[in-house]
Coordinates of C-alpha atoms and ligand atoms in Angstrom, one line a residue:
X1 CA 103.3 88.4 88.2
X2 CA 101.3 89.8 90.7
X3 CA 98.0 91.5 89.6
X4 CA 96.5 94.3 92.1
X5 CA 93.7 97.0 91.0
X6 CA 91.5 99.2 92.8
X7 CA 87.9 98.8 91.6
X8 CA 85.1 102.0 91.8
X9 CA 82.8 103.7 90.2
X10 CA 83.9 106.5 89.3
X11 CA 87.6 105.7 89.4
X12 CA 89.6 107.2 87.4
X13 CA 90.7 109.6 89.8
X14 CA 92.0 107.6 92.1
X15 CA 95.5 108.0 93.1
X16 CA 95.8 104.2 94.2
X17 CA 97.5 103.4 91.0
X18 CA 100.1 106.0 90.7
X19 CA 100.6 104.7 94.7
X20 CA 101.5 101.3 94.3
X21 CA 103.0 101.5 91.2
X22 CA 105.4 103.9 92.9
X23 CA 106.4 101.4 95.6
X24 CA 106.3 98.1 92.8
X25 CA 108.6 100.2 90.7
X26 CA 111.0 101.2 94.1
X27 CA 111.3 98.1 95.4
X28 CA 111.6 96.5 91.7
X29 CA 108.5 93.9 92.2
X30 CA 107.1 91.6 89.6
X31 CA 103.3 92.9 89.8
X32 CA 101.2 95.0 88.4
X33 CA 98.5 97.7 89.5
X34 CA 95.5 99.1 87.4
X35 CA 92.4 100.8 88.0
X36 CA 89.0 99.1 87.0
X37 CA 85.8 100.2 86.6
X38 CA 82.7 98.6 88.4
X39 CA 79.5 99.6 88.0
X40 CA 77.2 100.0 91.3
X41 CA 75.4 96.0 90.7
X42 CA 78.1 94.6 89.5
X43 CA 80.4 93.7 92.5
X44 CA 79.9 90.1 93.3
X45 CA 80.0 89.3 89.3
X46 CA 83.3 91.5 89.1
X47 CA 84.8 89.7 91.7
X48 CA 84.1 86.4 90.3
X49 CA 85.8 87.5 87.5
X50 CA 88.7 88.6 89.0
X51 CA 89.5 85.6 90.9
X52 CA 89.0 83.8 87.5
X53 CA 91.7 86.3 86.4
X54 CA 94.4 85.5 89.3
X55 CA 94.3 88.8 90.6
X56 CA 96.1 88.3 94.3
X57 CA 94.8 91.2 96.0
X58 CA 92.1 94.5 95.4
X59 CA 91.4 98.0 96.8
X60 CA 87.5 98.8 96.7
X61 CA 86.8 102.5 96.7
X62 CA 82.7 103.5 96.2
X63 CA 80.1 102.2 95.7
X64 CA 81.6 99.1 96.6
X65 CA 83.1 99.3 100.0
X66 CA 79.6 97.4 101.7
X67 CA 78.9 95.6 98.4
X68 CA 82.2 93.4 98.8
X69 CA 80.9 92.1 102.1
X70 CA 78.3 89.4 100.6
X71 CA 81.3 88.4 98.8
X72 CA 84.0 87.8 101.1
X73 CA 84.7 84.1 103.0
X74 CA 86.8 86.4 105.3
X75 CA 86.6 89.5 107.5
X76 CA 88.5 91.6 109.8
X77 CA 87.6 91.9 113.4
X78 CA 87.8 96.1 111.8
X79 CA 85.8 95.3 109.1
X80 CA 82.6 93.7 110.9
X81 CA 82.6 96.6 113.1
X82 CA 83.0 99.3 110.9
X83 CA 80.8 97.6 108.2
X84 CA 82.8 98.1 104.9
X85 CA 86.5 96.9 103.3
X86 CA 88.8 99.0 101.2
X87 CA 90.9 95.6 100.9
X88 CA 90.8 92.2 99.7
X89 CA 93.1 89.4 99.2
X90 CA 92.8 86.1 97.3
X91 CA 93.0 83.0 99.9
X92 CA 94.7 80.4 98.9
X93 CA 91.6 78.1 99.5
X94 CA 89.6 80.5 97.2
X95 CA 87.1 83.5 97.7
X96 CA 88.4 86.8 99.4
X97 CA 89.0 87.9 102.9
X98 CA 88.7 91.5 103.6
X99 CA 90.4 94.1 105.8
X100 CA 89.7 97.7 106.2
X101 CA 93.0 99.6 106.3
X102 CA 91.3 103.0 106.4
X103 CA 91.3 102.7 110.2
X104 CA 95.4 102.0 111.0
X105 CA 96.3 104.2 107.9
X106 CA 94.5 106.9 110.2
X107 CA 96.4 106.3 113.0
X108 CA 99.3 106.1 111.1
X109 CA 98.8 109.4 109.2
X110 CA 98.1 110.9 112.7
X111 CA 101.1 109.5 114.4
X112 CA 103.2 111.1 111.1
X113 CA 102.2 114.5 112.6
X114 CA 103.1 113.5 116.4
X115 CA 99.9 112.3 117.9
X116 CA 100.8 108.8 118.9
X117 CA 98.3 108.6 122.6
X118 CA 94.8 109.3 122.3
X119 CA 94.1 108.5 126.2
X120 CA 92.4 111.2 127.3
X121 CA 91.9 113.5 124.5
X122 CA 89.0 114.8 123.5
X123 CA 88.8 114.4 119.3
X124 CA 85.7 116.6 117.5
X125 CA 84.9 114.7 114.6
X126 CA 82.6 116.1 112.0
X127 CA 80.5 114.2 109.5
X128 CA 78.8 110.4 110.1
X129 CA 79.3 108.8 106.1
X130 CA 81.7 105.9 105.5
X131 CA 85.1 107.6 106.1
X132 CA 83.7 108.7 109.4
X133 CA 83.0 104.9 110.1
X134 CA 86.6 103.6 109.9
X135 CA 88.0 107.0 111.9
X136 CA 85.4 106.4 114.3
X137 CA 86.4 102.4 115.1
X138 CA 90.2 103.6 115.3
X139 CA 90.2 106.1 117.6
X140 CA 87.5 105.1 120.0
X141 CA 89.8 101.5 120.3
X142 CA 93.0 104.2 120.2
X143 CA 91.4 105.4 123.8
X144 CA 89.7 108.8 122.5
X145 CA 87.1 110.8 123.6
X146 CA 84.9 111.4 121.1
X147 CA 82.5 114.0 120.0
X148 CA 80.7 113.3 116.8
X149 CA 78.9 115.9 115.0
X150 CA 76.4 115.3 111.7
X151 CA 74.0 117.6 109.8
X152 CA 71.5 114.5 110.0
X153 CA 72.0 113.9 113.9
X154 CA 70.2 110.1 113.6
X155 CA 72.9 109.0 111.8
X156 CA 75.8 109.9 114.1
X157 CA 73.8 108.5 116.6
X158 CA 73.7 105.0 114.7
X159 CA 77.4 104.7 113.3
X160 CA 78.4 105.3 117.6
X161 CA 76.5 102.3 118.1
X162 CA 78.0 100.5 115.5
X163 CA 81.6 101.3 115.1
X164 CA 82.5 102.2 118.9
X165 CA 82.9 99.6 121.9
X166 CA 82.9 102.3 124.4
X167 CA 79.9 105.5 124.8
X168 CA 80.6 108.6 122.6
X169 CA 79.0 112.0 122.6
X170 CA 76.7 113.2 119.4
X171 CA 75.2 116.4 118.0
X172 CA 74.1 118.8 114.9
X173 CA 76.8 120.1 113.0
X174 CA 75.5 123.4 113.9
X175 CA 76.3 122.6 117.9
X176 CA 80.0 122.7 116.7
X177 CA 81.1 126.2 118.5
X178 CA 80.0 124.6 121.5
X179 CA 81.6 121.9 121.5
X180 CA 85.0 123.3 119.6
X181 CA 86.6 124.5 122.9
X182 CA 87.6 121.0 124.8
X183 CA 88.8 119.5 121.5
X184 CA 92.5 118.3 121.2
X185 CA 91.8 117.8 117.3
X186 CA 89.2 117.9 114.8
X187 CA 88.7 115.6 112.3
X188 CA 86.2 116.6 109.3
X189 CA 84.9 113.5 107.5
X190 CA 82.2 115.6 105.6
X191 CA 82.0 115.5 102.0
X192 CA 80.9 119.4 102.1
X193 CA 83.8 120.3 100.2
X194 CA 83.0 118.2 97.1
X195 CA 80.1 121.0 96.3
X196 CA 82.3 123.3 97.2
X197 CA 81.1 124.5 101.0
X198 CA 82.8 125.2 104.3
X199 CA 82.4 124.5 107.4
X200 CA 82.5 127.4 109.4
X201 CA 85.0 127.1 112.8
X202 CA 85.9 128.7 115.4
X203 CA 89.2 129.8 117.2
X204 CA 91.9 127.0 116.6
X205 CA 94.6 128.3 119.0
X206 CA 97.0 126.4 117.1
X207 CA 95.1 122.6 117.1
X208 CA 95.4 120.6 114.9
X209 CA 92.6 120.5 112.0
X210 CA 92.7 117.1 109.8
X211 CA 90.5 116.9 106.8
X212 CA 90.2 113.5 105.5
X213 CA 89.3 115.7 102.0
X214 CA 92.3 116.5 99.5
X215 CA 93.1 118.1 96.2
X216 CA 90.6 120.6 95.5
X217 CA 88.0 119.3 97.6
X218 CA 89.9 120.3 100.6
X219 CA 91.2 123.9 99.9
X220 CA 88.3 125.8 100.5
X221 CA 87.8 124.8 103.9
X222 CA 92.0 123.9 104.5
X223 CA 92.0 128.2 103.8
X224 CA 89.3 128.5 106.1
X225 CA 90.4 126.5 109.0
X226 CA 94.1 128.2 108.5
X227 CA 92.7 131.5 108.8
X228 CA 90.8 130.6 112.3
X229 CA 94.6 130.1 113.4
X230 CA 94.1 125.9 113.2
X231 CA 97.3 123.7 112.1
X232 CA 96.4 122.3 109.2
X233 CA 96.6 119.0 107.2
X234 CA 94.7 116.8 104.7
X235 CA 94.3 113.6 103.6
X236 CA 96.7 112.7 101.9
X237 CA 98.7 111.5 104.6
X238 CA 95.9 109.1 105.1
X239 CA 95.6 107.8 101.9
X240 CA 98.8 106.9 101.3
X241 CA 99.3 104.8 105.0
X242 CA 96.2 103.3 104.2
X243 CA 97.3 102.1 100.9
X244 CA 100.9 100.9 102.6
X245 CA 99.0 99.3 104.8
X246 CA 96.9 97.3 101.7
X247 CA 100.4 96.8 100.2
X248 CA 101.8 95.2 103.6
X249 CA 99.2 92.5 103.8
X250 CA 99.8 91.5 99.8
X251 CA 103.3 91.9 99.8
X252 CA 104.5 89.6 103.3
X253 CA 104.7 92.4 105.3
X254 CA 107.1 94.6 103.9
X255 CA 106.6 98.6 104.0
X256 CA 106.7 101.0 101.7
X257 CA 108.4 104.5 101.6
X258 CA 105.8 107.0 103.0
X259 CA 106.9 109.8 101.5
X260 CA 108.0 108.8 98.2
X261 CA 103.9 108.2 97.5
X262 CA 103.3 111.2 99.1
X263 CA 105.3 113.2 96.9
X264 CA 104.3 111.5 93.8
X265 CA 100.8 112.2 94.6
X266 CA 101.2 116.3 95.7
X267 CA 103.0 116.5 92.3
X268 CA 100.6 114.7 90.5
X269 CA 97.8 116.9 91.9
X270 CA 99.8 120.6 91.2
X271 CA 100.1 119.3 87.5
X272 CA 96.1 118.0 87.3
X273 CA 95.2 121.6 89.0
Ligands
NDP301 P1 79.8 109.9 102.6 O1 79.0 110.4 101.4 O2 79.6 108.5 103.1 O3 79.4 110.9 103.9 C1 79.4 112.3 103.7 C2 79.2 113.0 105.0 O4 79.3 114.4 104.7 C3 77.8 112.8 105.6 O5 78.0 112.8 107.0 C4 77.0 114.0 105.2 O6 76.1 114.5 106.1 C5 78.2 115.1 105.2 N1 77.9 116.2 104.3 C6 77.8 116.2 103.0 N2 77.6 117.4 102.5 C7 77.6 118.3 103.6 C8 77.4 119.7 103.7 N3 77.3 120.5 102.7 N4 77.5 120.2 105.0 C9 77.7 119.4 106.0 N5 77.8 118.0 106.0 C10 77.8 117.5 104.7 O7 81.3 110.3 102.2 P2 82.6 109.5 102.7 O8 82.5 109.3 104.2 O9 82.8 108.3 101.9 O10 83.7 110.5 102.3 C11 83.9 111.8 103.0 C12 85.2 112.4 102.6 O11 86.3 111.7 103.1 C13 85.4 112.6 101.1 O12 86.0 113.8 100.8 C14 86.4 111.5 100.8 O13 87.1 111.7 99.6 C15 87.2 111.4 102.0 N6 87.9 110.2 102.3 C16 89.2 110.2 102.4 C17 90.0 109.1 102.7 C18 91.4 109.1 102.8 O14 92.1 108.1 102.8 N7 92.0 110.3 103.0 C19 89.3 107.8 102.8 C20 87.9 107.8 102.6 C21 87.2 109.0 102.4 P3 74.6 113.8 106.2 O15 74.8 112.5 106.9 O16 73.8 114.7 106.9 O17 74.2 113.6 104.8

């Protein structure tokens, strides 16, 4: 059998379970997936132990996703740029190699919704934390133009530098009226909505408005942007290409039913409202 889990701190939320086990259970798979605590300190231990364990493959949700780096004999052209995994397999020589699938399960979630070519457009992104670190890699090697926005403005500065091979635009969060107008999309990567804030926007004029947030997180400012006239969407579309994107590199390539995990997890959140 093949044993997966994603490991975190918290993680008992996490819909990566209920995911997998979705498609294991579709396509009839001898494996298993569980969700495992880590403590913050405890990474390269855990990891230890779970190659002692046979486990074939991992996601890593926080605080973990930089943590697994000192660990892994392996890493993703994505990865060293971005600077964190959400992914790790077992190599058959030992240790890990990591892959960050946040980036194509973006791109994917994106092209779900009809924006396949990024040459040219002009994407507003808003926050500068981790998930802005994958988005940022993706679409600046997609062809974008991007405008990055962050309360703490040094910090959009840096993860430019970092994640992006070609020059980017940065401001305060507060300079996002200005900037609003030659947008194609917006993408908010903040975790404002986890307390419970908005961002306030302007006019959408019918763009699209993607916030990497979902579940409850995501429905004050979903309402908001809606009632600026944006098209809206959240992240679930994200996490779920993401994760079929994990379950590709374990399982040979194959690819999972999109919207089968998508509907399992918009019913599991009604029920859990
Ligand atoms: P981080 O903690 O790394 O970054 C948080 C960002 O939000 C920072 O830029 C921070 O600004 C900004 N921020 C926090 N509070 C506020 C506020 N009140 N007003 C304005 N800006 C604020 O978080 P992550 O990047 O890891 O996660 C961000 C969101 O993305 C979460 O909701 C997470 O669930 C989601 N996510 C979704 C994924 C998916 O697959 N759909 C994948 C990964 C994450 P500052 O720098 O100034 O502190």
């Amino acid at each position: 059998m093949k044993r997966l889990a994603v490991i975190g701190d918290p993680v008992g939320h996490s819909l990566s379970p209920l995911i997998h086990m979705t498609w294991i259970d579709a396509l009839d798979l001898d494996a298993s997936y569980e969700s495992i605590r880590v403590p913050a300190g405890e990474t390269a231990a855990a990891l230890d132990d779970f190659e002692h364990q046979a486990f074939l493959g991992l996601n890593v949700t926080l605080p973990h996703k930089q943590a697994v780096l000192a660990k892994a004999a392996e890493k993703s052209a994505a990865v060293e740029a971005i600077g964190a995994a959400n992914t790790l397999s077992r190599l058959p020589s030992g240790g890990w190699r990591a892959d960050n699938t946040d980036a194509p399960g973006l791109i994917a979630a994106l092209g779900r919704l009809g924006l396949s070519d990024f040459t040219g457009k002009t994407v507003l992104m808003l926050g500068a934390g981790g998930a802005a670190r994958a988005g940022l890699f993706a679409l600046d090697r997609a062809g974008a133009d991007i405008i990055l926005l962050n309360r703490t403005v040094e910090k959009a500065e840096q993860i430019l530098a970092e994640c992006c091979s070609r020059p980017h635009l940065s401001g305060p969060l507060d300079a996002l009226s200005d900037h609003a107008g030659r947008a194609n999309l917006v993408i908010n990567t903040t975790s404002a909505g986890h307390g419970g804030a908005h961002i306030p926007l302007p006019d959408g004029e019918g763009r699209l408005f993607y916030d990497m947030s979902y579940g409850a997180p995501a429905e004050a400012q979903l309402a908001h942007a809606k009632a600026q006239g944006w098209k809206i969407e959240d992240g679930l579309g994200m996490l779920v290409c993401q994760a079929a994107e994990s379950f590709s590199i374990w399982f040979d390539g194959v690819r999972p039913d999109i919207e089968v995990a998508l509907t399992a997890c918009r019913t599991s959140l009604e029920q859990n409202a």
